[in-house]
Amino acid sequence: MLKLGGFAVSNYYNKVKLALLEKGIPFEEAFCMTSQDEAYLKISPMGKVPYLDIDGQCLCESQVICEYLEDHYREKPLYPSDALERARVRELITMLELHVELVARRLYMQSFFGGTVSEEVKAQVVKDLAKGVRAFKQLAKFSPFAAGASLSYADCAAGVHLPLVSLATKVVYGRDALEDYAPVKPYLKMLNERPAFRKVNDERKVATETMMAARANKA
C-alpha cells in the first residue's frame, strides 16, 4: 500500500492527500516533519514533505507525486482528456504555487509561527503577490471548479493554498489579498462540501490546534 509521508498542517501534503482521496486510492499516512537528518534526506532530498512511499521507493515534490498518481491510477482521472486542457490545469497550478502561494509563504513566519518579517519583505510581497493574484484571476474559471466544469488537480492545490494566502495577508497587512476576488469564498465553500475536502480540512484544523498547543507549552 502507498504511504504518504508528512503532516496534516502542510498544504502541500494536503494537496496530495486530497488527490488520493478523490481518486479513491488506498493509502496510509506516515507522520513526519521536515528534516535535514541524513536518514530523512535519503527519502526526501530537500528534507521537505510530502513524500510518497511506493513499495519502498520514494517520490518527493507534491506535483511530481500527483503526476505519478495520474499515470498509474487511471480509473478516476483528475486531468481532462484533451491535451491542451490538461496543460491548462498544469498552468493554473504553476501560477498558483509559484506566483501566489510561494510569494505569500514569505509571510508565514510572522502570520503563523510567531516571528517577524522585515518591512522590506512585506513591501516586496505586496508587489509580487498583486501580480500573481492578477495572473491567477486571468486563468481561473470557477465554473464551478478552478479549471472548468470538472474537479482537477488544480482544485486539490487551490483548496489548500488559497485559504493560507488569505489568512497570512490578513494577519500581516490587515487585509485579505483575495478579498476583492468574489468567486473565492463560494468556491471554497463548495469544495468543503465534498467529503474528501471536508475530511482534510477537519484533520488540518485538529493538527494545527495540537501544534499550537505544543508550541505554547514550550514557551
PDB file of C-alpha atoms in Angstrom:
ATOM      1  CA  MET A   1       0.000   0.000   0.000  1.00  0.00           C
ATOM      2  CA  LEU A   2       1.111   3.549  -0.679  1.00  0.00           C
ATOM      3  CA  LYS A   3       2.380   5.561   2.269  1.00  0.00           C
ATOM      4  CA  LEU A   4       2.090   9.347   2.300  1.00  0.00           C
ATOM      5  CA  GLY A   5       4.703  10.970   4.493  1.00  0.00           C
ATOM      6  CA  GLY A   6       4.198  14.356   6.077  1.00  0.00           C
ATOM      7  CA  PHE A   7       1.909  16.160   8.499  1.00  0.00           C
ATOM      8  CA  ALA A   8      -1.642  17.453   8.272  1.00  0.00           C
ATOM      9  CA  VAL A   9      -0.737  21.131   8.716  1.00  0.00           C
ATOM     10  CA  SER A  10       1.234  21.168   5.465  1.00  0.00           C
ATOM     11  CA  ASN A  11      -0.732  22.458   2.494  1.00  0.00           C
ATOM     12  CA  TYR A  12       1.424  20.528   0.019  1.00  0.00           C
ATOM     13  CA  TYR A  13       0.892  17.321   1.990  1.00  0.00           C
ATOM     14  CA  ASN A  14      -2.836  18.005   1.980  1.00  0.00           C
ATOM     15  CA  LYS A  15      -2.802  18.658  -1.756  1.00  0.00           C
ATOM     16  CA  VAL A  16      -1.584  15.106  -2.374  1.00  0.00           C
ATOM     17  CA  LYS A  17      -3.868  13.675   0.300  1.00  0.00           C
ATOM     18  CA  LEU A  18      -6.852  15.240  -1.464  1.00  0.00           C
ATOM     19  CA  ALA A  19      -5.786  13.717  -4.775  1.00  0.00           C
ATOM     20  CA  LEU A  20      -5.504  10.273  -3.196  1.00  0.00           C
ATOM     21  CA  LEU A  21      -8.902  10.564  -1.542  1.00  0.00           C
ATOM     22  CA  GLU A  22     -10.659  11.960  -4.604  1.00  0.00           C
ATOM     23  CA  LYS A  23      -9.178   9.235  -6.812  1.00  0.00           C
ATOM     24  CA  GLY A  24     -10.155   6.570  -4.287  1.00  0.00           C
ATOM     25  CA  ILE A  25      -6.602   5.236  -3.930  1.00  0.00           C
ATOM     26  CA  PRO A  26      -5.918   3.291  -0.696  1.00  0.00           C
ATOM     27  CA  PHE A  27      -3.019   4.737   1.294  1.00  0.00           C
ATOM     28  CA  GLU A  28      -1.560   5.007   4.753  1.00  0.00           C
ATOM     29  CA  GLU A  29      -0.312   8.157   6.415  1.00  0.00           C
ATOM     30  CA  ALA A  30       3.196   8.240   7.872  1.00  0.00           C
ATOM     31  CA  PHE A  31       3.623  11.201  10.198  1.00  0.00           C
ATOM     32  CA  CYS A  32       6.886  13.088   9.811  1.00  0.00           C
ATOM     33  CA  MET A  33       8.147  16.645   9.840  1.00  0.00           C
ATOM     34  CA  THR A  34      10.618  18.378   7.573  1.00  0.00           C
ATOM     35  CA  SER A  35      14.154  17.375   8.495  1.00  0.00           C
ATOM     36  CA  GLN A  36      17.756  17.719   7.432  1.00  0.00           C
ATOM     37  CA  ASP A  37      18.758  14.481   9.110  1.00  0.00           C
ATOM     38  CA  GLU A  38      20.842  12.273   6.858  1.00  0.00           C
ATOM     39  CA  ALA A  39      18.380   9.384   7.043  1.00  0.00           C
ATOM     40  CA  TYR A  40      15.448  11.579   6.038  1.00  0.00           C
ATOM     41  CA  LEU A  41      17.363  13.188   3.183  1.00  0.00           C
ATOM     42  CA  LYS A  42      17.658   9.747   1.616  1.00  0.00           C
ATOM     43  CA  ILE A  43      13.862   9.734   1.397  1.00  0.00           C
ATOM     44  CA  SER A  44      13.310  13.398   0.539  1.00  0.00           C
ATOM     45  CA  PRO A  45      16.483  15.013  -0.869  1.00  0.00           C
ATOM     46  CA  MET A  46      15.443  18.544   0.191  1.00  0.00           C
ATOM     47  CA  GLY A  47      14.178  17.335   3.558  1.00  0.00           C
ATOM     48  CA  LYS A  48      10.655  18.517   2.807  1.00  0.00           C
ATOM     49  CA  VAL A  49       7.185  16.988   2.925  1.00  0.00           C
ATOM     50  CA  PRO A  50       5.336  15.309   1.407  1.00  0.00           C
ATOM     51  CA  TYR A  51       6.886  12.166   0.079  1.00  0.00           C
ATOM     52  CA  LEU A  52       5.158   9.074  -1.285  1.00  0.00           C
ATOM     53  CA  ASP A  53       6.490   5.617  -0.467  1.00  0.00           C
ATOM     54  CA  ILE A  54       5.730   3.180  -3.294  1.00  0.00           C
ATOM     55  CA  ASP A  55       6.747  -0.278  -2.118  1.00  0.00           C
ATOM     56  CA  GLY A  56       9.951   1.082  -0.642  1.00  0.00           C
ATOM     57  CA  GLN A  57      10.699   3.573  -3.417  1.00  0.00           C
ATOM     58  CA  CYS A  58      10.042   7.211  -2.587  1.00  0.00           C
ATOM     59  CA  LEU A  59       8.919  10.194  -4.619  1.00  0.00           C
ATOM     60  CA  CYS A  60       9.031  13.773  -3.382  1.00  0.00           C
ATOM     61  CA  GLU A  61       7.504  17.084  -4.514  1.00  0.00           C
ATOM     62  CA  SER A  62       3.724  17.278  -4.483  1.00  0.00           C
ATOM     63  CA  GLN A  63       3.203  17.885  -8.194  1.00  0.00           C
ATOM     64  CA  VAL A  64       5.544  15.045  -9.153  1.00  0.00           C
ATOM     65  CA  ILE A  65       3.554  12.762  -6.862  1.00  0.00           C
ATOM     66  CA  CYS A  66       0.288  13.890  -8.430  1.00  0.00           C
ATOM     67  CA  GLU A  67       1.652  13.192 -11.911  1.00  0.00           C
ATOM     68  CA  TYR A  68       2.604   9.682 -10.798  1.00  0.00           C
ATOM     69  CA  LEU A  69      -0.839   9.084  -9.350  1.00  0.00           C
ATOM     70  CA  GLU A  70      -2.463  10.171 -12.589  1.00  0.00           C
ATOM     71  CA  ASP A  71      -0.208   7.972 -14.710  1.00  0.00           C
ATOM     72  CA  HIS A  72      -0.573   4.882 -12.549  1.00  0.00           C
ATOM     73  CA  TYR A  73      -4.175   5.137 -11.335  1.00  0.00           C
ATOM     74  CA  ARG A  74      -6.235   5.979 -14.388  1.00  0.00           C
ATOM     75  CA  GLU A  75      -9.675   4.812 -13.263  1.00  0.00           C
ATOM     76  CA  LYS A  76     -10.696   8.247 -11.944  1.00  0.00           C
ATOM     77  CA  PRO A  77      -8.692  10.936 -13.766  1.00  0.00           C
ATOM     78  CA  LEU A  78      -8.149  14.370 -12.305  1.00  0.00           C
ATOM     79  CA  TYR A  79      -6.893  15.775 -15.598  1.00  0.00           C
ATOM     80  CA  PRO A  80      -9.073  16.451 -18.649  1.00  0.00           C
ATOM     81  CA  SER A  81      -8.725  14.093 -21.617  1.00  0.00           C
ATOM     82  CA  ASP A  82      -7.759  16.882 -24.028  1.00  0.00           C
ATOM     83  CA  ALA A  83      -4.012  17.600 -24.103  1.00  0.00           C
ATOM     84  CA  LEU A  84      -4.388  21.375 -24.179  1.00  0.00           C
ATOM     85  CA  GLU A  85      -6.889  21.347 -21.336  1.00  0.00           C
ATOM     86  CA  ARG A  86      -4.511  19.169 -19.283  1.00  0.00           C
ATOM     87  CA  ALA A  87      -1.820  21.749 -19.914  1.00  0.00           C
ATOM     88  CA  ARG A  88      -4.227  24.471 -18.786  1.00  0.00           C
ATOM     89  CA  VAL A  89      -4.689  22.694 -15.459  1.00  0.00           C
ATOM     90  CA  ARG A  90      -0.917  22.467 -15.011  1.00  0.00           C
ATOM     91  CA  GLU A  91      -0.585  26.119 -15.998  1.00  0.00           C
ATOM     92  CA  LEU A  92      -3.083  27.118 -13.333  1.00  0.00           C
ATOM     93  CA  ILE A  93      -1.337  25.042 -10.667  1.00  0.00           C
ATOM     94  CA  THR A  94       2.041  26.530 -11.569  1.00  0.00           C
ATOM     95  CA  MET A  95       0.672  30.060 -11.485  1.00  0.00           C
ATOM     96  CA  LEU A  96      -0.955  29.456  -8.107  1.00  0.00           C
ATOM     97  CA  GLU A  97       2.017  27.765  -6.464  1.00  0.00           C
ATOM     98  CA  LEU A  98       4.924  29.687  -7.965  1.00  0.00           C
ATOM     99  CA  HIS A  99       3.468  33.184  -8.119  1.00  0.00           C
ATOM    100  CA  VAL A 100       0.873  33.231  -5.333  1.00  0.00           C
ATOM    101  CA  GLU A 101       1.467  30.656  -2.584  1.00  0.00           C
ATOM    102  CA  LEU A 102       5.271  30.743  -2.602  1.00  0.00           C
ATOM    103  CA  VAL A 103       5.180  34.544  -2.570  1.00  0.00           C
ATOM    104  CA  ALA A 104       2.761  34.624   0.368  1.00  0.00           C
ATOM    105  CA  ARG A 105       4.864  31.947   2.099  1.00  0.00           C
ATOM    106  CA  ARG A 106       7.433  34.645   2.857  1.00  0.00           C
ATOM    107  CA  LEU A 107       4.895  35.984   5.364  1.00  0.00           C
ATOM    108  CA  TYR A 108       4.227  32.703   7.146  1.00  0.00           C
ATOM    109  CA  MET A 109       6.930  33.186   9.771  1.00  0.00           C
ATOM    110  CA  GLN A 110       5.016  36.183  11.096  1.00  0.00           C
ATOM    111  CA  SER A 111       1.462  35.140  10.322  1.00  0.00           C
ATOM    112  CA  PHE A 112       1.625  31.578  11.660  1.00  0.00           C
ATOM    113  CA  PHE A 113       4.804  30.982  13.663  1.00  0.00           C
ATOM    114  CA  GLY A 114       5.169  33.979  15.968  1.00  0.00           C
ATOM    115  CA  GLY A 115       8.158  35.506  14.191  1.00  0.00           C
ATOM    116  CA  THR A 116       8.535  38.733  12.252  1.00  0.00           C
ATOM    117  CA  VAL A 117       9.375  39.659   8.693  1.00  0.00           C
ATOM    118  CA  SER A 118      11.048  42.886   7.678  1.00  0.00           C
ATOM    119  CA  GLU A 119       9.225  45.878   6.249  1.00  0.00           C
ATOM    120  CA  GLU A 120      11.261  45.400   3.090  1.00  0.00           C
ATOM    121  CA  VAL A 121       9.969  41.842   2.682  1.00  0.00           C
ATOM    122  CA  LYS A 122       6.401  42.941   3.390  1.00  0.00           C
ATOM    123  CA  ALA A 123       6.618  45.643   0.736  1.00  0.00           C
ATOM    124  CA  GLN A 124       8.074  43.267  -1.849  1.00  0.00           C
ATOM    125  CA  VAL A 125       5.475  40.601  -1.127  1.00  0.00           C
ATOM    126  CA  VAL A 126       2.669  43.111  -1.696  1.00  0.00           C
ATOM    127  CA  LYS A 127       4.026  43.919  -5.165  1.00  0.00           C
ATOM    128  CA  ASP A 128       4.774  40.345  -6.176  1.00  0.00           C
ATOM    129  CA  LEU A 129       1.549  38.953  -4.790  1.00  0.00           C
ATOM    130  CA  ALA A 130      -0.534  41.536  -6.639  1.00  0.00           C
ATOM    131  CA  LYS A 131       0.946  40.332  -9.923  1.00  0.00           C
ATOM    132  CA  GLY A 132       0.462  36.678  -9.027  1.00  0.00           C
ATOM    133  CA  VAL A 133      -3.156  37.152  -7.970  1.00  0.00           C
ATOM    134  CA  ARG A 134      -3.850  39.127 -11.147  1.00  0.00           C
ATOM    135  CA  ALA A 135      -2.447  36.286 -13.266  1.00  0.00           C
ATOM    136  CA  PHE A 136      -4.340  33.644 -11.304  1.00  0.00           C
ATOM    137  CA  LYS A 137      -7.576  35.592 -11.781  1.00  0.00           C
ATOM    138  CA  GLN A 138      -6.945  35.647 -15.505  1.00  0.00           C
ATOM    139  CA  LEU A 139      -6.538  31.859 -15.692  1.00  0.00           C
ATOM    140  CA  ALA A 140      -9.013  30.547 -13.119  1.00  0.00           C
ATOM    141  CA  LYS A 141     -12.516  29.745 -14.370  1.00  0.00           C
ATOM    142  CA  PHE A 142     -14.529  28.729 -11.288  1.00  0.00           C
ATOM    143  CA  SER A 143     -17.184  27.174 -13.491  1.00  0.00           C
ATOM    144  CA  PRO A 144     -17.683  25.736 -10.935  1.00  0.00           C
ATOM    145  CA  PHE A 145     -14.196  24.243 -10.449  1.00  0.00           C
ATOM    146  CA  ALA A 146     -10.932  26.126 -10.759  1.00  0.00           C
ATOM    147  CA  ALA A 147     -10.083  24.896 -14.250  1.00  0.00           C
ATOM    148  CA  GLY A 148     -13.595  24.345 -15.582  1.00  0.00           C
ATOM    149  CA  ALA A 149     -16.543  22.001 -15.259  1.00  0.00           C
ATOM    150  CA  SER A 150     -14.727  19.071 -13.607  1.00  0.00           C
ATOM    151  CA  LEU A 151     -12.708  18.598 -10.440  1.00  0.00           C
ATOM    152  CA  SER A 152      -8.986  18.521 -11.175  1.00  0.00           C
ATOM    153  CA  TYR A 153      -5.592  18.714  -9.519  1.00  0.00           C
ATOM    154  CA  ALA A 154      -5.990  22.485  -9.705  1.00  0.00           C
ATOM    155  CA  ASP A 155      -8.713  22.181  -7.078  1.00  0.00           C
ATOM    156  CA  CYS A 156      -6.533  19.981  -4.874  1.00  0.00           C
ATOM    157  CA  ALA A 157      -4.000  22.819  -4.976  1.00  0.00           C
ATOM    158  CA  ALA A 158      -6.362  25.781  -4.747  1.00  0.00           C
ATOM    159  CA  GLY A 159      -8.364  24.217  -1.930  1.00  0.00           C
ATOM    160  CA  VAL A 160      -5.335  24.137   0.351  1.00  0.00           C
ATOM    161  CA  HIS A 161      -3.343  27.156  -0.847  1.00  0.00           C
ATOM    162  CA  LEU A 162      -5.949  29.908  -1.172  1.00  0.00           C
ATOM    163  CA  PRO A 163      -7.080  29.846   2.498  1.00  0.00           C
ATOM    164  CA  LEU A 164      -3.461  30.206   3.652  1.00  0.00           C
ATOM    165  CA  VAL A 165      -2.820  33.134   1.334  1.00  0.00           C
ATOM    166  CA  SER A 166      -5.960  34.843   2.614  1.00  0.00           C
ATOM    167  CA  LEU A 167      -5.123  34.285   6.262  1.00  0.00           C
ATOM    168  CA  ALA A 168      -1.439  35.190   6.004  1.00  0.00           C
ATOM    169  CA  THR A 169      -2.103  38.500   4.273  1.00  0.00           C
ATOM    170  CA  LYS A 170      -4.946  39.353   6.616  1.00  0.00           C
ATOM    171  CA  VAL A 171      -2.749  38.778   9.665  1.00  0.00           C
ATOM    172  CA  VAL A 172       0.253  40.707   8.342  1.00  0.00           C
ATOM    173  CA  TYR A 173      -1.437  43.526   6.428  1.00  0.00           C
ATOM    174  CA  GLY A 174      -4.884  43.626   7.986  1.00  0.00           C
ATOM    175  CA  ARG A 175      -6.354  42.911   4.567  1.00  0.00           C
ATOM    176  CA  ASP A 176      -7.005  39.673   2.713  1.00  0.00           C
ATOM    177  CA  ALA A 177      -5.187  39.751  -0.629  1.00  0.00           C
ATOM    178  CA  LEU A 178      -8.097  37.805  -2.121  1.00  0.00           C
ATOM    179  CA  GLU A 179     -10.970  39.730  -0.559  1.00  0.00           C
ATOM    180  CA  ASP A 180     -11.805  41.522  -3.812  1.00  0.00           C
ATOM    181  CA  TYR A 181     -11.888  38.233  -5.703  1.00  0.00           C
ATOM    182  CA  ALA A 182     -15.574  37.395  -5.336  1.00  0.00           C
ATOM    183  CA  PRO A 183     -15.557  33.757  -6.559  1.00  0.00           C
ATOM    184  CA  VAL A 184     -13.101  32.528  -3.933  1.00  0.00           C
ATOM    185  CA  LYS A 185     -15.344  32.213  -0.870  1.00  0.00           C
ATOM    186  CA  PRO A 186     -18.248  30.385  -2.543  1.00  0.00           C
ATOM    187  CA  TYR A 187     -15.744  28.225  -4.402  1.00  0.00           C
ATOM    188  CA  LEU A 188     -14.010  27.131  -1.192  1.00  0.00           C
ATOM    189  CA  LYS A 189     -17.390  26.564   0.459  1.00  0.00           C
ATOM    190  CA  MET A 190     -18.396  24.353  -2.447  1.00  0.00           C
ATOM    191  CA  LEU A 191     -15.170  22.350  -2.214  1.00  0.00           C
ATOM    192  CA  ASN A 192     -15.574  21.842   1.512  1.00  0.00           C
ATOM    193  CA  GLU A 193     -18.945  20.222   0.915  1.00  0.00           C
ATOM    194  CA  ARG A 194     -17.110  17.343  -0.749  1.00  0.00           C
ATOM    195  CA  PRO A 195     -16.272  14.574   1.761  1.00  0.00           C
ATOM    196  CA  ALA A 196     -12.566  14.456   0.867  1.00  0.00           C
ATOM    197  CA  PHE A 197     -12.054  18.187   1.262  1.00  0.00           C
ATOM    198  CA  ARG A 198     -14.083  18.301   4.461  1.00  0.00           C
ATOM    199  CA  LYS A 199     -12.060  15.417   5.918  1.00  0.00           C
ATOM    200  CA  VAL A 200      -8.716  17.012   5.048  1.00  0.00           C
ATOM    201  CA  ASN A 201      -9.791  20.402   6.355  1.00  0.00           C
ATOM    202  CA  ASP A 202     -11.107  18.980   9.619  1.00  0.00           C
ATOM    203  CA  GLU A 203      -7.921  16.999  10.183  1.00  0.00           C
ATOM    204  CA  ARG A 204      -5.826  20.065   9.357  1.00  0.00           C
ATOM    205  CA  LYS A 205      -7.674  22.097  11.996  1.00  0.00           C
ATOM    206  CA  VAL A 206      -7.093  19.443  14.664  1.00  0.00           C
ATOM    207  CA  ALA A 207      -3.405  19.139  13.742  1.00  0.00           C
ATOM    208  CA  THR A 208      -2.990  22.925  13.799  1.00  0.00           C
ATOM    209  CA  GLU A 209      -4.573  23.211  17.244  1.00  0.00           C
ATOM    210  CA  THR A 210      -2.318  20.431  18.523  1.00  0.00           C
ATOM    211  CA  MET A 211       0.770  22.097  17.082  1.00  0.00           C
ATOM    212  CA  MET A 212      -0.118  25.498  18.536  1.00  0.00           C
ATOM    213  CA  ALA A 213      -0.807  23.983  21.971  1.00  0.00           C
ATOM    214  CA  ALA A 214       2.552  22.182  21.920  1.00  0.00           C
ATOM    215  CA  ARG A 215       4.322  25.411  20.960  1.00  0.00           C
ATOM    216  CA  ALA A 216       2.569  27.311  23.742  1.00  0.00           C
ATOM    217  CA  ASN A 217       3.644  24.705  26.301  1.00  0.00           C
ATOM    218  CA  LYS A 218       7.277  25.113  25.241  1.00  0.00           C
ATOM    219  CA  ALA A 219       7.149  28.897  25.522  1.00  0.00           C
TER     220      ALA A 219
END
